[in-house]
C-alpha cells in the first residue's frame, strides 16, 4: 500500500513540472491517493494474477506489448504479484462472504474509482515503468452487471481509446451477463473466475450469496468462447490470421485453502476436473488468511502456507508429470504429507516400482522418480542415445541425487554405496524436507 501511495504522490509532486506533457487533471485531486491506498490494500489477498501465457500482438496498439517485452513479475510469500497494478475497482460490497476482508459488514474505509481515473492511473504508471500491466478485480457493488460493466469499460478504453497493448487481467464477477463476459474477453489477455471454496456446502455456509452454478457457468462460457475464437482464427486464410482474439492467455481461478474442512484429496480432484473440463491455465491455492472474525471459520493463528505449498507441488505433478489425483491419495491418505513432497510420498508408498534403471525407463517412468524433473528426464533420454549412462553421469544431467539416489540405478549400479532401502530413504528425505522447509514468514509486498 505504501509503495502505491508513493507512486501516486510522486505523480502529484511531478504534476507541476510535467503538466506540459499531458498529466491528466485528476492527478491534482487529493482523494486519488486515498482511493489507491484503500483499493490496493483491498486487493492484496487476490493471488491469481500471473501474466504468463499471453503471446497476442494486438493490432493498432501503440503503447506496450506483452508478447515482445514479457511481463516480469515476482511473488511474495502470500502470492502477491509485484509488477502489475493489482487493484480493485471498488471495495463497496453487497456480499458478506465470511472469509473476505471486503465483506459487507466489515468496518473499513470504502471507495470506488471512476472508469476515467483507473484508465489514467494505469497509463501514467505504465509510462513511468512502475508497472507492466493491470490486474483488475472488484467487490460486488450494487449488482454483478453494474460492477462488471465498469471493469470492462476500463479495459476497453485502455485498448481502443489509448492503444494500450500491455497485459490486462480481468476478474469476472460471477453472475455477470454473457455479453459482458464476451466484451471482457475481447479486451483482456486473461480472465479468471474465483471458485473460492471446494464444495457447494462450504459456499452455502461461508458465502451464501454465491452458488456453485454461479461460479462454474461463467467458466464454461469463457471456455466455450476461447474455443470458438480459436476455431474462427483457424478458418481465416493464413495471410489474414490476425482476427479478433479472446482471452489469449486463457482463464484461471483461485481456491481458498483452510477456511473450510475439505481434505486435499477433494481439492486436487476438483482442480483436476477444472483443468480437464474448462481448460484452465492455472488453479491458484490461497491459504486462508484469518482477517475476519466469524464463528463459521476455523481458529487459525496464520495462513496454512505449508499446506498451500504442498498443494502447488501436487498440482505441478498433475499438469507436467502425468500424475492423476487418484494416484496421490487413497482412503487412508486423504491429506498430503506436509513433511514430504508429494512425489516422494507417492514413491515411498509404491516400493515395488523402484529402483528404476535409467538406461531403459521410458520418459513417463523417469518423471515419477523423486529428484528427476521434466528437463533432466528429457536430458537422460537424449544422452543415452550415445551410450549407456553411469551413476556419476546423472548429476551432470541435472538430477538431484540427494533425492534420486535411493530410487535409481544406472547400469545396474546405485549412486555411490546406496542401496534400495525404503525405510532409510524415508528417514533421509524427511530430514531433507525439515532442513529445506520454506520459511513460513509472511513477506511484505510494499
CSV table of C-alpha atoms in Angstrom, one decimal:
chain,number,residue,atom,x,y,z
A,1,UNK,CA,0.0,0.0,0.0
A,2,UNK,CA,2.8,2.4,0.9
A,3,UNK,CA,4.5,1.9,-2.4
A,4,UNK,CA,1.4,2.6,-4.4
A,5,UNK,CA,0.8,5.8,-2.3
A,6,UNK,CA,4.4,6.8,-3.0
A,7,UNK,CA,3.8,6.3,-6.7
A,8,UNK,CA,0.6,8.4,-6.7
A,9,UNK,CA,2.3,11.0,-4.5
A,10,UNK,CA,5.2,11.2,-7.0
A,11,UNK,CA,2.8,11.8,-9.8
A,12,UNK,CA,1.2,14.6,-7.9
A,13,UNK,CA,4.5,16.1,-6.9
A,14,UNK,CA,5.7,15.9,-10.5
A,15,UNK,CA,2.4,17.3,-11.9
A,16,UNK,CA,3.6,20.9,-12.0
A,17,UNK,CA,6.8,20.3,-14.0
A,18,UNK,CA,5.1,17.6,-16.1
A,19,UNK,CA,1.9,19.5,-16.8
A,20,UNK,CA,3.1,20.4,-20.2
A,21,UNK,CA,3.5,16.7,-21.0
A,22,UNK,CA,-0.2,16.0,-20.5
A,23,UNK,CA,-0.5,14.8,-16.9
A,24,UNK,CA,-4.3,14.5,-16.6
A,25,UNK,CA,-6.3,16.9,-14.4
A,26,UNK,CA,-7.4,14.2,-12.0
A,27,UNK,CA,-3.9,13.8,-10.7
A,28,UNK,CA,-4.4,17.1,-8.8
A,29,UNK,CA,-7.2,15.6,-6.8
A,30,UNK,CA,-6.0,14.6,-3.3
A,31,UNK,CA,-8.7,11.9,-2.9
A,32,UNK,CA,-6.9,9.8,-5.5
A,33,UNK,CA,-4.1,8.9,-3.1
A,34,UNK,CA,-6.7,7.7,-0.6
A,35,UNK,CA,-8.5,5.7,-3.2
A,36,UNK,CA,-5.3,3.9,-4.4
A,37,UNK,CA,-4.3,3.2,-0.8
A,38,UNK,CA,-7.7,1.7,0.1
A,39,UNK,CA,-8.3,-0.3,-3.1
A,40,UNK,CA,-4.7,-1.6,-3.5
A,41,UNK,CA,-4.9,-2.8,0.1
A,42,UNK,CA,-8.2,-4.4,-0.5
A,43,UNK,CA,-6.7,-6.4,-3.5
A,44,UNK,CA,-3.8,-7.8,-1.6
A,45,UNK,CA,-5.3,-11.3,-1.0
A,46,UNK,CA,-6.1,-11.9,-4.6
A,47,UNK,CA,-3.3,-14.3,-5.7
A,48,UNK,CA,-4.3,-15.3,-9.2
A,49,UNK,CA,-2.5,-12.6,-11.1
A,50,UNK,CA,0.2,-14.3,-13.1
A,51,UNK,CA,0.7,-12.9,-16.5
A,52,UNK,CA,2.3,-15.8,-18.3
A,53,UNK,CA,0.9,-17.3,-21.5
A,54,UNK,CA,0.0,-14.2,-23.5
A,55,UNK,CA,1.6,-14.1,-26.9
A,56,UNK,CA,-1.0,-12.0,-28.6
A,57,UNK,CA,0.0,-8.9,-30.6
A,58,UNK,CA,-2.9,-6.5,-30.7
A,59,UNK,CA,-3.5,-4.7,-33.9
A,60,UNK,CA,-3.4,-0.9,-33.5
A,61,UNK,CA,-1.7,-1.0,-30.1
A,62,UNK,CA,0.7,1.9,-29.7
A,63,UNK,CA,1.7,1.5,-26.0
A,64,UNK,CA,3.1,-1.7,-24.5
A,65,UNK,CA,3.4,-5.2,-26.0
A,66,UNK,CA,3.5,-8.2,-23.6
A,67,UNK,CA,4.5,-10.6,-26.5
A,68,UNK,CA,7.7,-8.6,-27.0
A,69,UNK,CA,8.8,-7.4,-23.6
A,70,UNK,CA,7.1,-10.0,-21.5
A,71,UNK,CA,5.8,-9.4,-18.0
A,72,UNK,CA,8.5,-9.5,-15.4
A,73,UNK,CA,6.9,-10.4,-12.1
A,74,UNK,CA,7.9,-11.8,-8.8
A,75,UNK,CA,5.9,-13.2,-6.0
A,76,UNK,CA,5.7,-12.5,-2.3
A,77,UNK,CA,5.1,-15.4,0.1
A,78,UNK,CA,1.4,-14.9,0.0
A,79,UNK,CA,1.3,-14.9,-3.8
A,80,UNK,CA,1.1,-11.2,-4.5
A,81,UNK,CA,2.5,-10.1,-7.8
A,82,UNK,CA,4.7,-7.1,-7.7
A,83,UNK,CA,4.8,-5.9,-11.4
A,84,UNK,CA,1.2,-5.4,-12.2
A,85,UNK,CA,-1.1,-2.7,-10.9
A,86,UNK,CA,-3.2,-5.0,-8.8
A,87,UNK,CA,-6.2,-3.1,-7.6
A,88,UNK,CA,-9.9,-3.3,-7.1
A,89,UNK,CA,-12.4,-1.1,-9.0
A,90,UNK,CA,-14.4,-0.8,-5.8
A,91,UNK,CA,-14.4,-2.4,-2.3
A,92,UNK,CA,-18.1,-1.5,-1.7
A,93,UNK,CA,-19.6,-4.9,-1.4
A,94,UNK,CA,-23.2,-6.2,-1.3
A,95,UNK,CA,-22.0,-9.7,-0.4
A,96,UNK,CA,-21.0,-10.9,3.0
A,97,UNK,CA,-18.5,-13.8,2.5
A,98,UNK,CA,-17.2,-14.9,5.9
A,99,UNK,CA,-13.6,-15.2,4.8
A,100,UNK,CA,-13.3,-12.0,2.8
A,101,UNK,CA,-11.7,-8.8,4.2
A,102,UNK,CA,-14.1,-6.8,2.0
A,103,UNK,CA,-17.2,-8.4,3.2
A,104,UNK,CA,-20.1,-6.0,3.5
A,105,UNK,CA,-20.4,-5.9,7.3
A,106,UNK,CA,-16.7,-5.3,7.9
A,107,UNK,CA,-15.9,-1.8,9.2
A,108,UNK,CA,-13.3,-0.4,6.8
A,109,UNK,CA,-13.0,2.6,4.5
A,110,UNK,CA,-14.9,2.2,1.3
A,111,UNK,CA,-14.4,3.8,-2.1
A,112,UNK,CA,-14.8,3.4,-5.8
A,113,UNK,CA,-12.8,4.5,-8.8
A,114,UNK,CA,-14.4,6.1,-11.9
A,115,UNK,CA,-13.5,4.5,-15.2
A,116,UNK,CA,-11.5,7.5,-16.2
A,117,UNK,CA,-9.5,7.6,-13.0
A,118,UNK,CA,-8.4,4.0,-13.3
A,119,UNK,CA,-7.6,4.3,-17.0
A,120,UNK,CA,-5.4,7.4,-16.4
A,121,UNK,CA,-3.7,5.8,-13.4
A,122,UNK,CA,-2.8,2.7,-15.4
A,123,UNK,CA,-1.4,4.7,-18.3
A,124,UNK,CA,0.6,7.0,-16.0
A,125,UNK,CA,2.0,4.1,-14.0
A,126,UNK,CA,2.9,2.3,-17.2
A,127,UNK,CA,4.7,5.2,-18.8
A,128,UNK,CA,6.8,5.7,-15.7
A,129,UNK,CA,7.8,2.0,-15.8
A,130,UNK,CA,6.1,1.4,-12.4
A,131,UNK,CA,4.0,-1.5,-13.8
A,132,UNK,CA,3.8,-3.7,-16.9
A,133,UNK,CA,0.1,-4.4,-16.9
A,134,UNK,CA,-3.1,-4.2,-15.0
A,135,UNK,CA,-4.8,-6.8,-12.8
A,136,UNK,CA,-8.3,-5.6,-12.1
A,137,UNK,CA,-10.7,-7.2,-9.7
A,138,UNK,CA,-13.6,-5.8,-7.6
A,139,UNK,CA,-16.0,-6.3,-4.9
A,140,UNK,CA,-19.7,-6.6,-6.0
A,141,UNK,CA,-21.2,-3.1,-5.8
A,142,UNK,CA,-24.9,-2.8,-6.5
A,143,UNK,CA,-25.0,-6.0,-8.6
A,144,UNK,CA,-22.6,-8.1,-10.7
A,145,UNK,CA,-23.5,-6.4,-14.0
A,146,UNK,CA,-23.1,-2.9,-12.7
A,147,UNK,CA,-19.6,-3.7,-11.4
A,148,UNK,CA,-18.5,-5.9,-14.4
A,149,UNK,CA,-19.7,-3.3,-17.0
A,150,UNK,CA,-17.4,-0.7,-15.4
A,151,UNK,CA,-14.4,-3.0,-15.3
A,152,UNK,CA,-14.9,-3.9,-18.9
A,153,UNK,CA,-15.1,-0.2,-19.8
A,154,UNK,CA,-11.7,0.3,-18.2
A,155,UNK,CA,-10.1,-2.4,-20.3
A,156,UNK,CA,-11.9,-1.3,-23.5
A,157,UNK,CA,-10.8,2.4,-23.0
A,158,UNK,CA,-7.2,1.3,-22.5
A,159,UNK,CA,-7.3,-0.8,-25.7
A,160,UNK,CA,-9.4,1.2,-28.0
A,161,UNK,CA,-9.0,4.8,-26.9
A,162,UNK,CA,-5.4,4.8,-25.8
A,163,UNK,CA,-4.0,1.9,-27.9
A,164,UNK,CA,-2.7,0.1,-24.8
A,165,UNK,CA,-1.1,-3.2,-25.8
A,166,UNK,CA,0.2,-4.2,-22.3
A,167,UNK,CA,-1.1,-7.0,-20.2
A,168,UNK,CA,-4.6,-6.9,-18.8
A,169,UNK,CA,-6.1,-9.5,-16.4
A,170,UNK,CA,-9.8,-9.1,-15.5
A,171,UNK,CA,-11.6,-10.9,-12.8
A,172,UNK,CA,-15.1,-11.9,-14.0
A,173,UNK,CA,-17.8,-11.2,-11.4
A,174,UNK,CA,-19.9,-14.4,-11.0
A,175,UNK,CA,-23.5,-13.7,-12.2
A,176,UNK,CA,-22.4,-11.2,-14.9
A,177,UNK,CA,-24.3,-11.2,-18.2
A,178,UNK,CA,-22.7,-13.3,-21.0
A,179,UNK,CA,-22.4,-10.2,-23.2
A,180,UNK,CA,-20.2,-8.6,-20.6
A,181,UNK,CA,-18.0,-11.7,-20.4
A,182,UNK,CA,-17.7,-11.6,-24.2
A,183,UNK,CA,-16.6,-7.9,-24.1
A,184,UNK,CA,-14.2,-8.7,-21.3
A,185,UNK,CA,-12.5,-11.5,-23.2
A,186,UNK,CA,-12.0,-9.3,-26.3
A,187,UNK,CA,-10.3,-6.6,-24.3
A,188,UNK,CA,-8.3,-8.6,-21.7
A,189,UNK,CA,-5.4,-11.1,-22.0
A,190,UNK,CA,-6.6,-13.3,-19.2
A,191,UNK,CA,-9.9,-13.8,-17.4
A,192,UNK,CA,-10.5,-15.5,-14.1
A,193,UNK,CA,-13.4,-16.5,-12.0
A,194,UNK,CA,-12.7,-17.3,-8.4
A,195,UNK,CA,-14.2,-20.6,-7.4
A,196,UNK,CA,-13.4,-19.6,-3.8
A,197,UNK,CA,-14.3,-22.8,-1.9
A,198,UNK,CA,-14.0,-26.6,-2.8
A,199,UNK,CA,-17.6,-27.6,-2.3
A,200,UNK,CA,-21.2,-26.3,-2.7
A,201,UNK,CA,-21.8,-27.0,1.1
A,202,UNK,CA,-18.9,-24.7,2.0
A,203,UNK,CA,-20.2,-22.0,-0.3
A,204,UNK,CA,-23.6,-22.2,1.2
A,205,UNK,CA,-22.1,-21.9,4.7
A,206,UNK,CA,-19.4,-19.2,4.1
A,207,UNK,CA,-20.5,-17.3,1.0
A,208,UNK,CA,-24.3,-17.6,1.0
A,209,UNK,CA,-24.8,-15.1,-1.8
A,210,UNK,CA,-22.7,-17.3,-4.2
A,211,UNK,CA,-23.7,-20.5,-5.8
A,212,UNK,CA,-21.8,-23.3,-7.5
A,213,UNK,CA,-23.5,-22.7,-10.8
A,214,UNK,CA,-23.0,-19.0,-10.5
A,215,UNK,CA,-19.2,-19.7,-10.5
A,216,UNK,CA,-19.0,-22.6,-12.9
A,217,UNK,CA,-21.3,-21.2,-15.6
A,218,UNK,CA,-19.0,-18.2,-16.4
A,219,UNK,CA,-16.0,-20.6,-16.5
A,220,UNK,CA,-17.9,-22.8,-19.0
A,221,UNK,CA,-18.9,-19.7,-21.1
A,222,UNK,CA,-15.3,-18.5,-21.1
A,223,UNK,CA,-14.0,-21.9,-22.1
A,224,UNK,CA,-16.5,-22.1,-25.0
A,225,UNK,CA,-15.7,-18.5,-26.2
A,226,UNK,CA,-12.0,-19.3,-26.2
A,227,UNK,CA,-12.7,-22.4,-28.2
A,228,UNK,CA,-14.9,-20.5,-30.7
A,229,UNK,CA,-12.4,-17.7,-31.2
A,230,UNK,CA,-9.6,-20.3,-31.8
A,231,UNK,CA,-11.7,-22.1,-34.4
A,232,UNK,CA,-12.6,-18.8,-36.1
A,233,UNK,CA,-9.0,-17.8,-36.3
A,234,UNK,CA,-8.1,-21.2,-37.8
A,235,UNK,CA,-10.7,-20.7,-40.5
A,236,UNK,CA,-9.1,-17.4,-41.6
A,237,UNK,CA,-6.7,-17.5,-44.5
A,238,UNK,CA,-3.1,-17.8,-43.3
A,239,UNK,CA,-2.2,-14.3,-44.6
A,240,UNK,CA,-5.1,-12.7,-42.7
A,241,UNK,CA,-4.8,-14.7,-39.5
A,242,UNK,CA,-4.9,-11.6,-37.2
A,243,UNK,CA,-8.5,-11.9,-36.4
A,244,UNK,CA,-10.0,-10.9,-33.0
A,245,UNK,CA,-8.5,-12.8,-30.0
A,246,UNK,CA,-10.5,-13.8,-26.9
A,247,UNK,CA,-8.6,-14.0,-23.7
A,248,UNK,CA,-5.4,-15.3,-25.4
A,249,UNK,CA,-3.7,-16.1,-22.0
A,250,UNK,CA,-6.7,-18.3,-21.1
A,251,UNK,CA,-8.5,-18.4,-17.8
A,252,UNK,CA,-7.5,-19.2,-14.2
A,253,UNK,CA,-9.2,-19.5,-10.8
A,254,UNK,CA,-8.4,-19.1,-7.2
A,255,UNK,CA,-9.3,-21.5,-4.4
A,256,UNK,CA,-9.1,-20.7,-0.7
A,257,UNK,CA,-7.5,-23.5,1.4
A,258,UNK,CA,-8.1,-23.9,5.1
A,259,UNK,CA,-11.3,-21.9,5.5
A,260,UNK,CA,-13.5,-25.0,5.1
A,261,UNK,CA,-12.9,-28.6,6.1
A,262,UNK,CA,-12.4,-30.3,2.7
A,263,UNK,CA,-9.3,-32.6,2.6
A,264,UNK,CA,-6.5,-32.2,0.0
A,265,UNK,CA,-7.9,-35.1,-1.9
A,266,UNK,CA,-11.1,-33.3,-2.7
A,267,UNK,CA,-9.3,-30.1,-3.5
A,268,UNK,CA,-7.0,-31.7,-6.1
A,269,UNK,CA,-9.8,-33.8,-7.5
A,270,UNK,CA,-11.7,-30.5,-8.1
A,271,UNK,CA,-8.6,-28.9,-9.7
A,272,UNK,CA,-8.1,-31.8,-12.0
A,273,UNK,CA,-11.7,-31.6,-13.1
A,274,UNK,CA,-11.4,-27.9,-13.8
A,275,UNK,CA,-8.2,-28.4,-15.9
A,276,UNK,CA,-9.9,-31.1,-17.9
A,277,UNK,CA,-13.4,-29.6,-18.4
A,278,UNK,CA,-12.6,-25.9,-18.7
A,279,UNK,CA,-9.0,-26.0,-19.9
A,280,UNK,CA,-7.9,-23.7,-17.1
A,281,UNK,CA,-4.3,-22.5,-17.3
A,282,UNK,CA,-3.8,-22.4,-13.5
A,283,UNK,CA,-5.6,-23.1,-10.3
A,284,UNK,CA,-4.2,-20.9,-7.6
A,285,UNK,CA,-4.4,-22.2,-4.0
A,286,UNK,CA,-4.6,-19.4,-1.4
A,287,UNK,CA,-4.0,-20.3,2.2
A,288,UNK,CA,-6.8,-18.8,4.2
A,289,UNK,CA,-5.7,-15.6,6.0
A,290,UNK,CA,-7.7,-15.1,9.1
A,291,UNK,CA,-8.7,-11.5,8.5
A,292,UNK,CA,-12.2,-11.6,9.8
A,293,UNK,CA,-13.8,-12.9,13.0
A,294,UNK,CA,-16.7,-15.3,12.3
A,295,UNK,CA,-17.9,-18.4,14.2
A,296,UNK,CA,-18.1,-20.2,10.9
A,297,UNK,CA,-14.4,-20.0,10.3
A,298,UNK,CA,-11.6,-22.2,11.9
A,299,UNK,CA,-9.4,-20.6,14.6
A,300,UNK,CA,-6.1,-20.3,12.8
A,301,UNK,CA,-3.0,-18.4,14.1
A,302,UNK,CA,-1.9,-17.8,10.5
A,303,UNK,CA,-2.4,-18.9,6.9
A,304,UNK,CA,-1.6,-22.6,6.2
A,305,UNK,CA,1.3,-21.8,4.0
A,306,UNK,CA,3.0,-25.3,4.1
A,307,UNK,CA,-0.3,-26.9,3.1
A,308,UNK,CA,-0.6,-24.4,0.3
A,309,UNK,CA,3.0,-25.2,-0.8
A,310,UNK,CA,2.3,-29.0,-1.0
A,311,UNK,CA,-0.9,-28.4,-3.0
A,312,UNK,CA,1.1,-26.4,-5.5
A,313,UNK,CA,3.7,-29.2,-5.8
A,314,UNK,CA,0.9,-31.8,-6.3
A,315,UNK,CA,-0.8,-29.5,-8.8
A,316,UNK,CA,2.5,-29.4,-10.7
A,317,UNK,CA,2.5,-33.2,-10.8
A,318,UNK,CA,-0.9,-33.2,-12.4
A,319,UNK,CA,0.0,-30.7,-15.1
A,320,UNK,CA,3.5,-31.7,-16.0
A,321,UNK,CA,4.4,-35.1,-14.7
A,322,UNK,CA,1.4,-37.2,-15.9
A,323,UNK,CA,0.0,-38.0,-12.4
A,324,UNK,CA,-3.7,-38.2,-11.7
A,325,UNK,CA,-5.1,-37.0,-8.4
A,326,UNK,CA,-6.3,-40.6,-7.6
A,327,UNK,CA,-2.7,-41.8,-7.5
A,328,UNK,CA,-1.7,-39.3,-4.8
A,329,UNK,CA,-4.3,-40.4,-2.3
A,330,UNK,CA,-6.2,-43.4,-1.1
A,331,UNK,CA,-8.8,-43.9,1.7
A,332,UNK,CA,-6.0,-43.9,4.3
A,333,UNK,CA,-4.3,-40.8,2.9
A,334,UNK,CA,-6.7,-38.0,2.1
A,335,UNK,CA,-4.2,-35.3,3.1
A,336,UNK,CA,-0.8,-34.6,1.6
A,337,UNK,CA,2.1,-35.3,3.9
A,338,UNK,CA,3.4,-32.0,5.0
A,339,UNK,CA,6.8,-33.5,5.8
A,340,UNK,CA,7.4,-34.9,2.3
A,341,UNK,CA,7.0,-33.6,-1.2
A,342,UNK,CA,4.1,-35.3,-2.9
A,343,UNK,CA,6.2,-37.2,-5.5
A,344,UNK,CA,8.5,-38.6,-2.8
A,345,UNK,CA,5.5,-39.6,-0.7
A,346,UNK,CA,3.9,-41.4,-3.7
A,347,UNK,CA,7.2,-43.2,-4.4
A,348,UNK,CA,7.6,-44.4,-0.8
A,349,UNK,CA,4.1,-45.8,-0.9
A,350,UNK,CA,5.0,-47.8,-4.0
A,351,UNK,CA,8.3,-49.5,-3.2
A,352,UNK,CA,7.5,-52.3,-5.7
A,353,UNK,CA,8.1,-49.8,-8.6
A,354,UNK,CA,11.7,-49.0,-7.5
A,355,UNK,CA,14.6,-48.8,-8.2
A,356,UNK,CA,14.2,-47.7,-11.8
A,357,UNK,CA,17.0,-48.4,-14.3
A,358,UNK,CA,17.6,-45.1,-16.1
A,359,UNK,CA,19.1,-46.7,-19.2
A,360,UNK,CA,15.8,-48.5,-20.0
A,361,UNK,CA,13.0,-46.5,-18.4
A,362,UNK,CA,10.6,-44.5,-20.7
A,363,UNK,CA,10.0,-40.8,-20.1
A,364,UNK,CA,6.8,-41.4,-18.3
A,365,UNK,CA,8.6,-43.6,-15.7
A,366,UNK,CA,11.6,-41.3,-15.3
A,367,UNK,CA,9.2,-38.4,-14.5
A,368,UNK,CA,7.9,-40.4,-11.5
A,369,UNK,CA,11.3,-40.6,-9.8
A,370,UNK,CA,11.9,-38.1,-7.0
A,371,UNK,CA,14.8,-35.8,-7.9
A,372,UNK,CA,14.2,-36.0,-11.6
A,373,UNK,CA,12.3,-33.1,-13.2
A,374,UNK,CA,11.0,-32.7,-16.7
A,375,UNK,CA,14.2,-31.2,-18.1
A,376,UNK,CA,16.5,-33.8,-16.5
A,377,UNK,CA,14.3,-36.6,-17.7
A,378,UNK,CA,14.5,-35.4,-21.3
A,379,UNK,CA,18.2,-35.0,-21.0
A,380,UNK,CA,18.5,-38.6,-19.8
A,381,UNK,CA,16.5,-39.8,-22.9
A,382,UNK,CA,18.7,-37.7,-25.2
A,383,UNK,CA,22.0,-38.7,-23.5
A,384,UNK,CA,21.5,-42.4,-23.5
A,385,UNK,CA,21.3,-42.4,-27.3
A,386,UNK,CA,25.0,-42.0,-27.3
A,387,UNK,CA,25.8,-44.8,-24.9
A,388,UNK,CA,24.8,-46.3,-21.5
A,389,UNK,CA,24.7,-43.9,-18.6
A,390,UNK,CA,26.6,-44.4,-15.4
A,391,UNK,CA,25.6,-43.2,-11.9
A,392,UNK,CA,28.1,-40.4,-11.9
A,393,UNK,CA,26.5,-39.1,-15.2
A,394,UNK,CA,23.2,-38.3,-13.6
A,395,UNK,CA,24.2,-35.3,-11.6
A,396,UNK,CA,25.7,-33.7,-14.8
A,397,UNK,CA,22.2,-34.1,-16.4
A,398,UNK,CA,20.5,-32.1,-13.7
A,399,UNK,CA,19.3,-35.0,-11.5
A,400,UNK,CA,19.0,-34.0,-7.8
A,401,UNK,CA,21.0,-37.0,-6.4
A,402,UNK,CA,20.3,-36.3,-2.8
A,403,UNK,CA,16.7,-37.4,-3.6
A,404,UNK,CA,17.1,-39.6,-6.6
A,405,UNK,CA,19.9,-41.8,-5.3
A,406,UNK,CA,17.5,-44.1,-3.4
A,407,UNK,CA,15.3,-44.7,-6.4
A,408,UNK,CA,17.5,-45.2,-9.5
A,409,UNK,CA,20.2,-47.4,-10.9
A,410,UNK,CA,22.4,-46.8,-13.9
A,411,UNK,CA,23.9,-49.9,-15.5
A,412,UNK,CA,22.6,-51.8,-12.5
A,413,UNK,CA,24.5,-49.7,-10.0
A,414,UNK,CA,23.3,-47.3,-7.4
A,415,UNK,CA,24.9,-43.9,-6.8
A,416,UNK,CA,28.0,-44.4,-4.6
A,417,UNK,CA,27.3,-47.0,-1.9
A,418,UNK,CA,23.5,-46.5,-1.8
A,419,UNK,CA,21.0,-49.5,-1.8
A,420,UNK,CA,17.3,-49.8,-2.1
A,421,UNK,CA,16.1,-49.3,1.4
A,422,UNK,CA,12.7,-47.6,1.6
A,423,UNK,CA,12.9,-47.1,5.3
A,424,UNK,CA,16.2,-45.4,5.1
A,425,UNK,CA,15.1,-43.4,2.1
A,426,UNK,CA,12.0,-42.0,4.0
A,427,UNK,CA,14.2,-41.1,7.0
A,428,UNK,CA,16.7,-39.2,4.9
A,429,UNK,CA,14.0,-37.5,2.7
A,430,UNK,CA,12.0,-36.3,5.8
A,431,UNK,CA,15.3,-34.9,7.2
A,432,UNK,CA,15.9,-33.1,3.9
A,433,UNK,CA,12.4,-31.6,3.9
A,434,UNK,CA,12.9,-30.5,7.5
A,435,UNK,CA,16.1,-28.7,6.7
A,436,UNK,CA,14.9,-27.2,3.4
A,437,UNK,CA,11.3,-26.4,4.5
A,438,UNK,CA,10.2,-23.0,3.2
A,439,UNK,CA,10.3,-20.3,5.9
A,440,UNK,CA,6.7,-19.7,6.9
A,441,UNK,CA,7.2,-16.0,7.2
A,442,UNK,CA,4.8,-13.6,5.6
A,443,UNK,CA,6.7,-11.3,3.4
A,444,UNK,CA,5.8,-7.7,2.9
A,445,UNK,CA,4.8,-6.6,-0.6
A,446,UNK,CA,5.4,-2.9,-0.1
